[in-house]
PDB file of C-alpha atoms in Angstrom:
ATOM      1  CA  MET A  45     -10.402 -18.490  31.170  1.00  0.00           C
ATOM      2  CA  ARG A  46     -13.419 -19.970  29.609  1.00  0.00           C
ATOM      3  CA  LEU A  47     -15.395 -16.701  29.843  1.00  0.00           C
ATOM      4  CA  LYS A  48     -12.409 -14.884  28.246  1.00  0.00           C
ATOM      5  CA  LEU A  49     -12.323 -17.205  25.386  1.00  0.00           C
ATOM      6  CA  LEU A  50     -16.237 -17.090  24.856  1.00  0.00           C
ATOM      7  CA  ALA A  51     -15.936 -13.221  25.066  1.00  0.00           C
ATOM      8  CA  LEU A  52     -13.156 -13.298  22.476  1.00  0.00           C
ATOM      9  CA  ALA A  53     -15.162 -15.569  20.033  1.00  0.00           C
ATOM     10  CA  ALA A  54     -18.234 -13.417  20.410  1.00  0.00           C
ATOM     11  CA  ALA A  55     -16.358 -10.198  19.746  1.00  0.00           C
ATOM     12  CA  SER A  56     -14.616 -11.675  16.657  1.00  0.00           C
ATOM     13  CA  VAL A  57     -18.031 -12.646  15.199  1.00  0.00           C
ATOM     14  CA  ALA A  58     -19.603  -9.355  16.273  1.00  0.00           C
ATOM     15  CA  LEU A  59     -16.771  -7.168  14.719  1.00  0.00           C
ATOM     16  CA  THR A  60     -16.867  -8.897  11.397  1.00  0.00           C
ATOM     17  CA  GLY A  61     -18.703  -6.255   9.326  1.00  0.00           C
ATOM     18  CA  CYS A  62     -20.739  -6.742   6.245  1.00  0.00           C
ATOM     19  CA  TYR A  63     -20.405  -4.742   3.127  1.00  0.00           C
ATOM     20  CA  HIS A  64     -22.147  -4.020  -0.188  1.00  0.00           C
ATOM     21  CA  ILE A  65     -20.504  -2.467  -3.310  1.00  0.00           C
ATOM     22  CA  THR A  66     -22.361  -1.895  -6.547  1.00  0.00           C
ATOM     23  CA  VAL A  67     -20.823  -0.838  -9.964  1.00  0.00           C
ATOM     24  CA  GLN A  68     -23.451   0.082 -12.518  1.00  0.00           C
ATOM     25  CA  THR A  69     -23.267   1.155 -16.106  1.00  0.00           C
ATOM     26  CA  ASN A  70     -25.726   3.173 -18.243  1.00  0.00           C
ATOM     27  CA  ALA A  71     -26.903   0.030 -20.103  1.00  0.00           C
ATOM     28  CA  GLN A  72     -30.326  -1.327 -19.822  1.00  0.00           C
ATOM     29  CA  PRO A  73     -30.518  -4.398 -17.681  1.00  0.00           C
ATOM     30  CA  SER A  74     -31.577  -7.840 -19.023  1.00  0.00           C
ATOM     31  CA  PRO A  75     -33.407 -10.387 -16.952  1.00  0.00           C
ATOM     32  CA  THR A  76     -30.343 -12.578 -16.875  1.00  0.00           C
ATOM     33  CA  VAL A  77     -28.562 -12.417 -13.494  1.00  0.00           C
ATOM     34  CA  VAL A  78     -25.476 -14.551 -12.538  1.00  0.00           C
ATOM     35  CA  ASP A  79     -25.517 -15.218  -8.810  1.00  0.00           C
ATOM     36  CA  LEU A  80     -22.341 -16.525  -7.216  1.00  0.00           C
ATOM     37  CA  PRO A  81     -22.760 -16.629  -3.372  1.00  0.00           C
ATOM     38  CA  TRP A  82     -19.402 -18.251  -2.402  1.00  0.00           C
ATOM     39  CA  GLN A  83     -16.340 -16.652  -4.163  1.00  0.00           C
ATOM     40  CA  HIS A  84     -13.439 -17.858  -2.337  1.00  0.00           C
ATOM     41  CA  SER A  85     -10.839 -15.414  -0.899  1.00  0.00           C
ATOM     42  CA  PHE A  86      -8.316 -15.730   1.944  1.00  0.00           C
ATOM     43  CA  ILE A  87      -6.631 -13.927   4.701  1.00  0.00           C
ATOM     44  CA  TYR A  88      -9.148 -11.137   5.130  1.00  0.00           C
ATOM     45  CA  GLY A  89      -9.532 -10.685   1.277  1.00  0.00           C
ATOM     46  CA  LEU A  90      -5.742 -10.117   0.783  1.00  0.00           C
ATOM     47  CA  VAL A  91      -5.784 -13.154  -1.431  1.00  0.00           C
ATOM     48  CA  PRO A  92      -8.630 -12.312  -3.948  1.00  0.00           C
ATOM     49  CA  PRO A  93     -10.997 -14.651  -5.413  1.00  0.00           C
ATOM     50  CA  ALA A  94     -10.529 -15.981  -9.044  1.00  0.00           C
ATOM     51  CA  GLU A  95     -11.702 -13.669 -11.822  1.00  0.00           C
ATOM     52  CA  VAL A  96     -15.463 -13.958 -12.596  1.00  0.00           C
ATOM     53  CA  ASN A  97     -15.924 -14.639 -16.126  1.00  0.00           C
ATOM     54  CA  VAL A  98     -19.613 -14.315 -17.312  1.00  0.00           C
ATOM     55  CA  LYS A  99     -18.933 -13.508 -21.061  1.00  0.00           C
ATOM     56  CA  ASP A 100     -20.806 -16.798 -22.168  1.00  0.00           C
ATOM     57  CA  ARG A 101     -23.899 -15.829 -20.057  1.00  0.00           C
ATOM     58  CA  CYS A 102     -23.658 -12.001 -20.657  1.00  0.00           C
ATOM     59  CA  PRO A 103     -22.779 -11.625 -24.411  1.00  0.00           C
ATOM     60  CA  ASN A 104     -23.578  -7.875 -24.305  1.00  0.00           C
ATOM     61  CA  GLY A 105     -21.587  -7.212 -21.123  1.00  0.00           C
ATOM     62  CA  ALA A 106     -22.658  -6.413 -17.520  1.00  0.00           C
ATOM     63  CA  GLN A 107     -25.116  -3.738 -16.604  1.00  0.00           C
ATOM     64  CA  LYS A 108     -24.472  -4.115 -12.843  1.00  0.00           C
ATOM     65  CA  VAL A 109     -21.952  -5.959 -10.538  1.00  0.00           C
ATOM     66  CA  GLU A 110     -22.570  -6.358  -6.859  1.00  0.00           C
ATOM     67  CA  THR A 111     -20.137  -7.621  -4.359  1.00  0.00           C
ATOM     68  CA  GLU A 112     -21.008  -8.087  -0.783  1.00  0.00           C
ATOM     69  CA  GLN A 113     -20.113 -10.040   2.356  1.00  0.00           C
ATOM     70  CA  SER A 114     -23.368 -11.450   3.496  1.00  0.00           C
ATOM     71  CA  PHE A 115     -23.993 -12.436   7.160  1.00  0.00           C
ATOM     72  CA  LEU A 116     -23.250 -16.091   6.421  1.00  0.00           C
ATOM     73  CA  ASN A 117     -19.963 -15.149   4.593  1.00  0.00           C
ATOM     74  CA  GLY A 118     -18.951 -12.856   7.593  1.00  0.00           C
ATOM     75  CA  LEU A 119     -19.836 -15.839  10.055  1.00  0.00           C
ATOM     76  CA  VAL A 120     -17.656 -18.216   8.090  1.00  0.00           C
ATOM     77  CA  GLN A 121     -14.937 -15.517   8.182  1.00  0.00           C
ATOM     78  CA  GLY A 122     -15.180 -15.190  11.891  1.00  0.00           C
ATOM     79  CA  ILE A 123     -15.140 -18.980  12.481  1.00  0.00           C
ATOM     80  CA  THR A 124     -11.979 -19.406  10.424  1.00  0.00           C
ATOM     81  CA  TRP A 125     -10.360 -16.282  12.085  1.00  0.00           C
ATOM     82  CA  GLY A 126     -10.184 -14.547   8.640  1.00  0.00           C
ATOM     83  CA  ILE A 127      -8.204 -17.222   6.967  1.00  0.00           C
ATOM     84  CA  TYR A 128     -11.160 -18.097   4.681  1.00  0.00           C
ATOM     85  CA  THR A 129     -13.100 -14.843   3.543  1.00  0.00           C
ATOM     86  CA  PRO A 130     -15.854 -15.747   1.136  1.00  0.00           C
ATOM     87  CA  ILE A 131     -17.739 -13.054  -0.745  1.00  0.00           C
ATOM     88  CA  HIS A 132     -21.036 -13.007  -2.711  1.00  0.00           C
ATOM     89  CA  VAL A 133     -21.012 -11.661  -6.251  1.00  0.00           C
ATOM     90  CA  LYS A 134     -24.072 -10.933  -8.331  1.00  0.00           C
ATOM     91  CA  VAL A 135     -23.847  -9.725 -12.109  1.00  0.00           C
ATOM     92  CA  THR A 136     -26.885  -8.454 -13.837  1.00  0.00           C
ATOM     93  CA  CYS A 137     -26.334  -8.744 -17.680  1.00  0.00           C
ATOM     94  CA  ALA A 138     -26.926  -5.894 -20.101  1.00  0.00           C
ATOM     95  CA  ALA A 139     -29.595  -5.969 -22.716  1.00  0.00           C
ATOM     96  CA  ARG A 140     -28.839  -5.174 -26.416  1.00  0.00           C
TER      97      ARG A 140
END
């Protein structure tokens, strides 16, 4: 029984995949980057995180938005059996 539980736990962690999505505009990038490593979503991402508002830090808009599930985010998802599913968001601001 203990071996089965250990194998199930190892499989749940191993099967959690990482992903990386990038959305990029034609604007020139500025040196300002907003890095938000722990955005909170739940139930395998079915309940999404709150809207990321960077208008005060990026007055000219965003040049690039990256969302990913890092290894640590995936590890936390595996430990919580997918109930808590954090993601990492990084926004590169646009220059004038």
